[in-house]
PDB file of C-alpha atoms and ligand atoms in Angstrom:
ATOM      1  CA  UNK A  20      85.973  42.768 183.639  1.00 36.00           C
ATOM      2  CA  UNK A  21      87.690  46.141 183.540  1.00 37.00           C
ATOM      3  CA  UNK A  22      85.713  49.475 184.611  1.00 37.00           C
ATOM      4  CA  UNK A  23      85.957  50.765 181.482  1.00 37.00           C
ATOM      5  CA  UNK A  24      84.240  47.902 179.792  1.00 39.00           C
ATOM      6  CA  UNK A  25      81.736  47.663 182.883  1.00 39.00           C
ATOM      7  CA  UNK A  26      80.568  51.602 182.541  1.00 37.00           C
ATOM      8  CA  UNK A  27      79.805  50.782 179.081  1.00 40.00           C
ATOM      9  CA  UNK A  28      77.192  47.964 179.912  1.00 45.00           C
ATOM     10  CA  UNK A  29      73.307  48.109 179.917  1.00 52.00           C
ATOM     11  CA  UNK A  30      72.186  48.525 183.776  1.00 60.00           C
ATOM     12  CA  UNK A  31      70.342  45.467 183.488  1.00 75.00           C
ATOM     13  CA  UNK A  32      72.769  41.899 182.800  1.00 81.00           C
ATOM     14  CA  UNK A  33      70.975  39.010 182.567  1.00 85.00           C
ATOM     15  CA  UNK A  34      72.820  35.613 183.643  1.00 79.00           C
ATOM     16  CA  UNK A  35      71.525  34.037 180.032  1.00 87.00           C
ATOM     17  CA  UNK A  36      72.616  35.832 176.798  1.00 93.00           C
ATOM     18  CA  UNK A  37      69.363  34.665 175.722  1.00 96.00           C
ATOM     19  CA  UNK A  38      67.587  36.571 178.983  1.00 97.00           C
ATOM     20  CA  UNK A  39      69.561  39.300 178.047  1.00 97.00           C
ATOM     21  CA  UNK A  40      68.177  39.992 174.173  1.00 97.00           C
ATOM     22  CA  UNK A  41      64.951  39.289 175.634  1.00 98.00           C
ATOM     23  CA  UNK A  42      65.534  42.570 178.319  1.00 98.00           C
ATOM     24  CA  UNK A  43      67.030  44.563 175.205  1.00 97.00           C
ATOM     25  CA  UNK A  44      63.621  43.525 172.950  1.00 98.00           C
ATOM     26  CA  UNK A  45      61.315  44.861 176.307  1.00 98.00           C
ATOM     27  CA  UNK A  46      63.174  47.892 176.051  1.00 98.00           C
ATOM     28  CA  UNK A  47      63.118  48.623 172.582  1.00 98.00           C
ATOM     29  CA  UNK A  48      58.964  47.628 172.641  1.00 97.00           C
ATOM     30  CA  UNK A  49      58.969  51.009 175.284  1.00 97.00           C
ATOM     31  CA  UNK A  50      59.188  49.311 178.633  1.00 98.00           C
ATOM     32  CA  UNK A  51      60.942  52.082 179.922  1.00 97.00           C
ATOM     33  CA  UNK A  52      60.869  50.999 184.225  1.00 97.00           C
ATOM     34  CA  UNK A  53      64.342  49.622 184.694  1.00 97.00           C
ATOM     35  CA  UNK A  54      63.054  48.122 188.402  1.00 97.00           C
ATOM     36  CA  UNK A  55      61.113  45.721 185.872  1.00 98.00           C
ATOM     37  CA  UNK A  56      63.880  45.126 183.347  1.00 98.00           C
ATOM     38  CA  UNK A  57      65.806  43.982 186.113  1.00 98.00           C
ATOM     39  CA  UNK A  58      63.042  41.696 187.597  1.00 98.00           C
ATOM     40  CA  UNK A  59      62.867  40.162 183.859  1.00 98.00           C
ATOM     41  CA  UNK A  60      67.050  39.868 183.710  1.00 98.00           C
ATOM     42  CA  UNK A  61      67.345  38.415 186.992  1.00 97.00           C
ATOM     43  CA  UNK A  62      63.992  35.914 187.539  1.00 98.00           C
ATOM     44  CA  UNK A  63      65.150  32.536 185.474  1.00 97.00           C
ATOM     45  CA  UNK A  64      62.018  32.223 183.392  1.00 98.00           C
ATOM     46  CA  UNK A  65      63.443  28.522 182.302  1.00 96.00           C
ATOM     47  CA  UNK A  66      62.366  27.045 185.600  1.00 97.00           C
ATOM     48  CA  UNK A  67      58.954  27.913 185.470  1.00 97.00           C
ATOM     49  CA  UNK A  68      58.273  25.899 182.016  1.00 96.00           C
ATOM     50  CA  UNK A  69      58.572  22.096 181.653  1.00 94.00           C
ATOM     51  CA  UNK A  70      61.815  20.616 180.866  1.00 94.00           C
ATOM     52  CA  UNK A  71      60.151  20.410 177.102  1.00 94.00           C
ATOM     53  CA  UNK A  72      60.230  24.317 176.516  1.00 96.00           C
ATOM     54  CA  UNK A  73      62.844  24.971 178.579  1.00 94.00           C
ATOM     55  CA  UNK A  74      64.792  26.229 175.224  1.00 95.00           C
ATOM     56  CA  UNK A  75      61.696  28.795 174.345  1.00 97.00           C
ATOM     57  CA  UNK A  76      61.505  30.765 177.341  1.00 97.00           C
ATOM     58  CA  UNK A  77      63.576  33.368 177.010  1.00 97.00           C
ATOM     59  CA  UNK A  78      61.323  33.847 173.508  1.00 97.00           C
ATOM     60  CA  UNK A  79      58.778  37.217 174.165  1.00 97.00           C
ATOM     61  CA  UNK A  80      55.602  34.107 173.740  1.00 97.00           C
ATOM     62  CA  UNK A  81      53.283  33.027 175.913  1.00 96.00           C
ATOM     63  CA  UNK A  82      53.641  29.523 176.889  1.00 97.00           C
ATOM     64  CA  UNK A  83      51.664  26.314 177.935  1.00 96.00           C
ATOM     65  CA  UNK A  84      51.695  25.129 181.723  1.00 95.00           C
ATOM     66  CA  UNK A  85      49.546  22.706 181.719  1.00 95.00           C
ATOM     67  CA  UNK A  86      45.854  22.778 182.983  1.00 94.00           C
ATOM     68  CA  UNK A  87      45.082  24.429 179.691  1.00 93.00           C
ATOM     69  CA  UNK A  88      46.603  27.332 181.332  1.00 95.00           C
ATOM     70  CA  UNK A  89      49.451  29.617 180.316  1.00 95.00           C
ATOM     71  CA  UNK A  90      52.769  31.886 181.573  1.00 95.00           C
ATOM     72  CA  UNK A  91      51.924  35.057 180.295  1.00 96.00           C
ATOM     73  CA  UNK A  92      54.081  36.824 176.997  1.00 97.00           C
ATOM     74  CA  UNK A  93      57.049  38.481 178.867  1.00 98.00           C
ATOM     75  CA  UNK A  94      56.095  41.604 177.113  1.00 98.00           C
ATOM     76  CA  UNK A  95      52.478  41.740 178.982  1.00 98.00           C
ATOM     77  CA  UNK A  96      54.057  40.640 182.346  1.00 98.00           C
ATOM     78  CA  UNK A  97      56.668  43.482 181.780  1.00 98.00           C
ATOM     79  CA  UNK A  98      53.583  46.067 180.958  1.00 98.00           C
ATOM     80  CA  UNK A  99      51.534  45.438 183.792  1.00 98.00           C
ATOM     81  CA  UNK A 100      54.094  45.006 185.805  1.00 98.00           C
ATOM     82  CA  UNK A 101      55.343  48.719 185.180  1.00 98.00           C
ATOM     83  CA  UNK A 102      51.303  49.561 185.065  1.00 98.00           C
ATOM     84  CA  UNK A 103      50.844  48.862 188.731  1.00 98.00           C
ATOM     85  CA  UNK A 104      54.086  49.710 190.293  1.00 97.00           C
ATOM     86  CA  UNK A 105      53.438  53.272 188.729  1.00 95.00           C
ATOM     87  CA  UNK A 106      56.163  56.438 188.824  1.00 85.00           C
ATOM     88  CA  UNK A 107      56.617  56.533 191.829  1.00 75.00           C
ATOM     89  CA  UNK A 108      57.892  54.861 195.273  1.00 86.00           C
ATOM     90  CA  UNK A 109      56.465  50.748 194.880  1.00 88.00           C
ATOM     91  CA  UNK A 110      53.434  49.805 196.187  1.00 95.00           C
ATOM     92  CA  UNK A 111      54.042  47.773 199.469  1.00 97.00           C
ATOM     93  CA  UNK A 112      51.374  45.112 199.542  1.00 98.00           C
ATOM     94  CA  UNK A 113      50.151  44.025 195.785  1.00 98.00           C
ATOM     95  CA  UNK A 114      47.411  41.057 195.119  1.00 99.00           C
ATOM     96  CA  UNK A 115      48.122  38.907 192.378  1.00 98.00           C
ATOM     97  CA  UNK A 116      44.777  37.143 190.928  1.00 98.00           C
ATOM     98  CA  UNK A 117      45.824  34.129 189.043  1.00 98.00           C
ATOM     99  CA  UNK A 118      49.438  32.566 190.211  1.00 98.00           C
ATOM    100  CA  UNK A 119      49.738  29.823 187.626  1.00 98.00           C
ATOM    101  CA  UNK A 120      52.931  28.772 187.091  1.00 98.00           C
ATOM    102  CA  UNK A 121      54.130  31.633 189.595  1.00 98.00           C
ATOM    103  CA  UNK A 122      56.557  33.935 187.395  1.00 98.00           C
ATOM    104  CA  UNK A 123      54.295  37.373 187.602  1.00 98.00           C
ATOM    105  CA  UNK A 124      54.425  36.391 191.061  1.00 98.00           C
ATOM    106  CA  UNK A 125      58.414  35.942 191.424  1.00 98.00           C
ATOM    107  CA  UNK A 126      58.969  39.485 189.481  1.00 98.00           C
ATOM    108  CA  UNK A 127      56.256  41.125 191.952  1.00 98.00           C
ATOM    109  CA  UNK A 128      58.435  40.022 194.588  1.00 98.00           C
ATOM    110  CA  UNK A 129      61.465  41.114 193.498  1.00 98.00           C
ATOM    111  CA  UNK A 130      59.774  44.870 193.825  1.00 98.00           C
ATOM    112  CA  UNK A 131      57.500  44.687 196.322  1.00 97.00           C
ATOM    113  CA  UNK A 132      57.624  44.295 200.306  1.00 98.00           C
ATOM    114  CA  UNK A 133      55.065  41.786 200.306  1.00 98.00           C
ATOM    115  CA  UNK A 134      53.178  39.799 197.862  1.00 98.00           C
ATOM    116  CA  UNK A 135      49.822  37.894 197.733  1.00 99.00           C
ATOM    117  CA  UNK A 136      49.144  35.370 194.917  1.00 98.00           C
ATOM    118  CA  UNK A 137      45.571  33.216 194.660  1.00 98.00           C
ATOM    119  CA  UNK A 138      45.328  30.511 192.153  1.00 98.00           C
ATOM    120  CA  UNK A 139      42.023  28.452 191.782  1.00 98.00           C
ATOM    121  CA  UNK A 140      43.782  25.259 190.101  1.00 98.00           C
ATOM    122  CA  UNK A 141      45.243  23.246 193.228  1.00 98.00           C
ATOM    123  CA  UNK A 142      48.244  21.460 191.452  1.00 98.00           C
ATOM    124  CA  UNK A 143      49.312  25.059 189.888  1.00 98.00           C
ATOM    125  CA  UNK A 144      48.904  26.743 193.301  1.00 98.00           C
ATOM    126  CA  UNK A 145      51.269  23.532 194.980  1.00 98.00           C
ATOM    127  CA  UNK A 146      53.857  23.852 192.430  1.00 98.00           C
ATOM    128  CA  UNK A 147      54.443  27.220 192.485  1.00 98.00           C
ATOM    129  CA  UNK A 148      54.310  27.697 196.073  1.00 98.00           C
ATOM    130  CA  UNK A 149      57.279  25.039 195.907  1.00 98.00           C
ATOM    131  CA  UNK A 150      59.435  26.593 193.128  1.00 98.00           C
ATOM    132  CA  UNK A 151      59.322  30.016 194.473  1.00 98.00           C
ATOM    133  CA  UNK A 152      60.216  28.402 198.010  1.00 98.00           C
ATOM    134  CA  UNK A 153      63.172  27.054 195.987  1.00 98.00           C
ATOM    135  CA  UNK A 154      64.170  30.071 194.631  1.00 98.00           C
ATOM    136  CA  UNK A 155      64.763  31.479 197.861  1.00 98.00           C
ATOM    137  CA  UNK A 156      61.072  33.938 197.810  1.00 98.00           C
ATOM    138  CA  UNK A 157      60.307  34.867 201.409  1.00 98.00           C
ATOM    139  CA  UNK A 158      57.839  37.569 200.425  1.00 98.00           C
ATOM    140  CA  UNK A 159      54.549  35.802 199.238  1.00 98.00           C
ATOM    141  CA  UNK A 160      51.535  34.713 200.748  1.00 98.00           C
ATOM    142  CA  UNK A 161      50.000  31.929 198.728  1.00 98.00           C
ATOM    143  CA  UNK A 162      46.111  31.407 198.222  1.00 98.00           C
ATOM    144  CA  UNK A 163      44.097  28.571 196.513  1.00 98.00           C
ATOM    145  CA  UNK A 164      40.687  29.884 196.491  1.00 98.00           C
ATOM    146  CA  UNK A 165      38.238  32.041 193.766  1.00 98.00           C
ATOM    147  CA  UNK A 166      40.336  35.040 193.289  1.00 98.00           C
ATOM    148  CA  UNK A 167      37.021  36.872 192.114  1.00 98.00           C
ATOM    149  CA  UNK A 168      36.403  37.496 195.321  1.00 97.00           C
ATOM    150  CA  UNK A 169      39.442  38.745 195.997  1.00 98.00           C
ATOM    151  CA  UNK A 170      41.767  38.204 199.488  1.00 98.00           C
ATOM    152  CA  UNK A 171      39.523  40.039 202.145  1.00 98.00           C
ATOM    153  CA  UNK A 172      41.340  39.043 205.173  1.00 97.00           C
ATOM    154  CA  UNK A 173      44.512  41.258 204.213  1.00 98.00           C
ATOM    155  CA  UNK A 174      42.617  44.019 201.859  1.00 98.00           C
ATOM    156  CA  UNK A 175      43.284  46.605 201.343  1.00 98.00           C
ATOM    157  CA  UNK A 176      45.801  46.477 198.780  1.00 98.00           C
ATOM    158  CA  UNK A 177      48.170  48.768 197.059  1.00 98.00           C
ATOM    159  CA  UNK A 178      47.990  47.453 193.800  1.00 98.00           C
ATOM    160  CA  UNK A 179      46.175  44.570 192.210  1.00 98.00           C
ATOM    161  CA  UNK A 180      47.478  42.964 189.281  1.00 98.00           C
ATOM    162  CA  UNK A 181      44.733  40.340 187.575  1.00 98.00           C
ATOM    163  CA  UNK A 182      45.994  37.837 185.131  1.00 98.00           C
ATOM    164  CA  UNK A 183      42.953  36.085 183.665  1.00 98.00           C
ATOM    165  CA  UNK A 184      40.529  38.214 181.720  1.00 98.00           C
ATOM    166  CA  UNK A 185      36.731  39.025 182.427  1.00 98.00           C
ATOM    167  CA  UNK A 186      33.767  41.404 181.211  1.00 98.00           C
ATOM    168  CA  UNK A 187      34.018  43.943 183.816  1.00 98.00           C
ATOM    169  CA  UNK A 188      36.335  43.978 186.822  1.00 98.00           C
ATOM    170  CA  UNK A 189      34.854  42.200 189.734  1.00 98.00           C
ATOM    171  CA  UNK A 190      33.374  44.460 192.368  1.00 98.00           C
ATOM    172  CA  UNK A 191      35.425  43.031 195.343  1.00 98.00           C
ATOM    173  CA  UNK A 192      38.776  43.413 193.738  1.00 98.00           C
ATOM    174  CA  UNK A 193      37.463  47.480 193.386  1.00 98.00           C
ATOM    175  CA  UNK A 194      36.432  47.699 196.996  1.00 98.00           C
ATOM    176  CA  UNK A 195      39.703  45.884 198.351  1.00 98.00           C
ATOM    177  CA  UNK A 196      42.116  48.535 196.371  1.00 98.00           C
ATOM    178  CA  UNK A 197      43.384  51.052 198.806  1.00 97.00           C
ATOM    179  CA  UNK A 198      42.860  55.031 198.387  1.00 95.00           C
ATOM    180  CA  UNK A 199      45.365  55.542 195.522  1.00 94.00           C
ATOM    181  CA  UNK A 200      45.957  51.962 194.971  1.00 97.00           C
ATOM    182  CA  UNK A 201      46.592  50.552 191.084  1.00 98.00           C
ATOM    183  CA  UNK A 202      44.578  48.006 189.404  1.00 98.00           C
ATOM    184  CA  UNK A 203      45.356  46.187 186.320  1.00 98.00           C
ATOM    185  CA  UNK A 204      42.883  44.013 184.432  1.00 98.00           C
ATOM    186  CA  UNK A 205      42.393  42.341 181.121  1.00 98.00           C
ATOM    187  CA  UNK A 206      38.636  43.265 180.789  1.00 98.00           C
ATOM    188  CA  UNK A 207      36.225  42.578 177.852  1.00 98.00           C
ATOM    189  CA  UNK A 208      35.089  40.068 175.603  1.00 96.00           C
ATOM    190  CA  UNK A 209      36.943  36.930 175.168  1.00 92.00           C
ATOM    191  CA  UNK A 210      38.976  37.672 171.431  1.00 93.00           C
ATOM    192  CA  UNK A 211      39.115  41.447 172.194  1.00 97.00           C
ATOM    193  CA  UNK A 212      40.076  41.888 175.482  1.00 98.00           C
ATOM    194  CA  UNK A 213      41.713  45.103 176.808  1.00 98.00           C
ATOM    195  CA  UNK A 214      44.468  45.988 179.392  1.00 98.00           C
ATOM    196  CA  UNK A 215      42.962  47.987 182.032  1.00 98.00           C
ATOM    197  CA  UNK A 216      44.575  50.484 184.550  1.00 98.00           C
ATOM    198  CA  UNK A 217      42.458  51.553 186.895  1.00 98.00           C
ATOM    199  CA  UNK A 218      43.643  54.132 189.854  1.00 97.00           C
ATOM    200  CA  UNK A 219      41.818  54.566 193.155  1.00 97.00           C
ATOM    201  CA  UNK A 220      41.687  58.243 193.357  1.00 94.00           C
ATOM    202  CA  UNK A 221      39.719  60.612 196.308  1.00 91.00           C
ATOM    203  CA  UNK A 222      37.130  61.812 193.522  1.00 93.00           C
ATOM    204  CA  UNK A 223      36.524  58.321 192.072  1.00 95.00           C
ATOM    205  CA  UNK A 224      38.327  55.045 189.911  1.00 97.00           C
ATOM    206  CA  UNK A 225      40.041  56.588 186.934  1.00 98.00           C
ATOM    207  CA  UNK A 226      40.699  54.019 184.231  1.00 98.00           C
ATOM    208  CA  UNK A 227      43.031  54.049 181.305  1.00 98.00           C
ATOM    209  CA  UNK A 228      43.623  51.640 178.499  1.00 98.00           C
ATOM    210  CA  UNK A 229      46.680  50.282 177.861  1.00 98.00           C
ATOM    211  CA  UNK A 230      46.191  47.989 174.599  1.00 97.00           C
ATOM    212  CA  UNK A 231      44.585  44.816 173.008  1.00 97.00           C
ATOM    213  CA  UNK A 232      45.649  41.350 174.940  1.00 97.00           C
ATOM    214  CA  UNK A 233      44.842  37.828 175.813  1.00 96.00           C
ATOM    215  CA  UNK A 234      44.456  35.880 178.257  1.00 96.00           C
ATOM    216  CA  UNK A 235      42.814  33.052 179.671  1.00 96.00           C
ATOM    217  CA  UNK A 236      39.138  33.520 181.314  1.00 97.00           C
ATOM    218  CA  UNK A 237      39.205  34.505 185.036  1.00 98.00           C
ATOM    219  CA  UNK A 238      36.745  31.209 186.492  1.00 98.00           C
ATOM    220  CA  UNK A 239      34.488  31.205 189.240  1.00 97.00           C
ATOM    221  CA  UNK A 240      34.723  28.432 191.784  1.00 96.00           C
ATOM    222  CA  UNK A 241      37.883  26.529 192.808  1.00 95.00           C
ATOM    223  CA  UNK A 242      39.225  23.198 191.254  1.00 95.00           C
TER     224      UNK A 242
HETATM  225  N1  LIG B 315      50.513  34.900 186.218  1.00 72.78           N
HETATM  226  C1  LIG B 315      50.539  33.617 185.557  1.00 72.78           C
HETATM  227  C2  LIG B 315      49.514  33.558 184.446  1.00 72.78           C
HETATM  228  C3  LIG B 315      48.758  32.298 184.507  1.00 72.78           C
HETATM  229  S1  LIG B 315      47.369  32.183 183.443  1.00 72.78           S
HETATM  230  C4  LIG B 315      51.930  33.273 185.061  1.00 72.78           C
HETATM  231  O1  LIG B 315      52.801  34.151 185.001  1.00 72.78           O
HETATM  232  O2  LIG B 315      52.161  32.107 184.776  1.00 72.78           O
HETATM  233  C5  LIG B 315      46.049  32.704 184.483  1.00 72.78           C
HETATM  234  C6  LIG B 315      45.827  31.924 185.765  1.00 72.78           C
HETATM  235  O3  LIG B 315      44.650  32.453 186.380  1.00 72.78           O
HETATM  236  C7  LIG B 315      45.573  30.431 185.590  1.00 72.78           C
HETATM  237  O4  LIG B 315      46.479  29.713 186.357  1.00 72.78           O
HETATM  238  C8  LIG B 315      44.142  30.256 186.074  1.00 72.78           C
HETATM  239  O5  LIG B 315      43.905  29.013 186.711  1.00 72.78           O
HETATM  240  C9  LIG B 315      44.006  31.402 187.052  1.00 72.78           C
HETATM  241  N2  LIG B 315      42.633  31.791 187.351  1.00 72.78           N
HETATM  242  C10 LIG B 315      41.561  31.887 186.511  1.00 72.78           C
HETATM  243  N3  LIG B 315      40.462  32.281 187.185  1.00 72.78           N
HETATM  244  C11 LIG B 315      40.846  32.435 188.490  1.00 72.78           C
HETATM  245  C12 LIG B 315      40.162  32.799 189.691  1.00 72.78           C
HETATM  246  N4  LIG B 315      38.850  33.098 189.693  1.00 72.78           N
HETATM  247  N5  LIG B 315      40.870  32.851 190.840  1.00 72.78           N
HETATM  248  C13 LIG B 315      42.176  32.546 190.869  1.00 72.78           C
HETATM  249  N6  LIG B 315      42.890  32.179 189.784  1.00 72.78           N
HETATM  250  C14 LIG B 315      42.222  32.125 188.595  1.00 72.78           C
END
């Protein structure tokens, strides 16, 4: 490829041309962190569906995983992705609540020094400790326990990114954010859920909104 042609290209260059509309769709929706739209053009989001869907996911949808579970809509992993790394240098240490298939968990590792991921479905916690040991991932601590609680024995945390939704944000998760560490939540009702942001600051948590989602409940218990 000539230098001329190269200095013309997006930053981001995906290895799929189908990985690479889905980057140029992310963009034009307003994700605007290019650490993320690299995470999205580099992490092969094929080999975290079955065989079955392998053709729909480069598609901005969620999909099934089995479990009655899901991998969450590119879009939303892209949003609170960019939510909890904020403007600024990356959080080192970030707590995932809710590994599932494990593809949140392989773009948080692409950006941050060290990842830990809980899962309370032991097959789903297995298989993606396996296929991000396959890919190479060096960075994440795997859990299989009640993420509600959080991961106490290596809190605090810098951010925490939660991908199943509840009423309110368990109190745990709040206490095991460190001082001007970022939290991001689905919280509400089940059918009119919101994405929260909420920032550990000296005076106090400061929350923001950042639009209507959906996701699967956050469970208590482990199974
Ligand atoms: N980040 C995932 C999204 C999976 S869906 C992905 O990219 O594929 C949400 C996941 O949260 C499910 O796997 C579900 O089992 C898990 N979950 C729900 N409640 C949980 C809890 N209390 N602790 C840990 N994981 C939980």
């Amino acid at each position: 490829m000539s230098a001329r042609r190269s200095s013309h290209m997006a930053t981001t260059s995906a290895a799929h041309p189908a990985q690479q509309r889905l980057v140029d769709e992310l963009r034009r929706q307003g994700i605007a962190d290019e650490r993320v739209l690299g995470a999205i053009a580099k992490v092969p989001r094929h080999l975290f569906v079955d065989d079955a869907l392998q053709s729909r996911a480069y598609e901005n949808t969620a999909l099934p995983i089995g479990h009655a579970q899901t991998i969450s809509q590119p879009y939303v992993v892209a949003l609170m992705t960019q939510a909890v790394l904020g403007g600024r240098k990356p959080p080192q240490r970030v707590l995932e609540i809710g590994t599932g298939c494990g593809y949140q968990t392989a773009i948080l590792a692409e950006l941050v020094p060290v990842v830990f991921t809980v899962e309370r479905i032991k097959p789903l916690s297995e298989q993606a400790r396996k296929r991000l040991g396959a890919l190479h991932y060096r960075n994440i601590h795997f859990g299989y326990a009640d993420g509600s609680q959080g991961w106490l024995p290596y809190a605090p945390y810098d951010g925490i990114l939660v991908t199943a939704g509840a009423e309110a944000v368990p109190p745990a998760l709040m206490q095991q954010l460190a001082p001007t560490g970022r939290l991001v939540m689905p919280v509400g009702p089940q059918g009119a859920q919101r994405l929260k942001l909420i920032e550990r600051r000296i005076a106090g948590f400061h929350e923001q909104d950042l639009g209507a989602v959906s996701f699967v409940p956050l469970l208590p218990g482990k199974c």
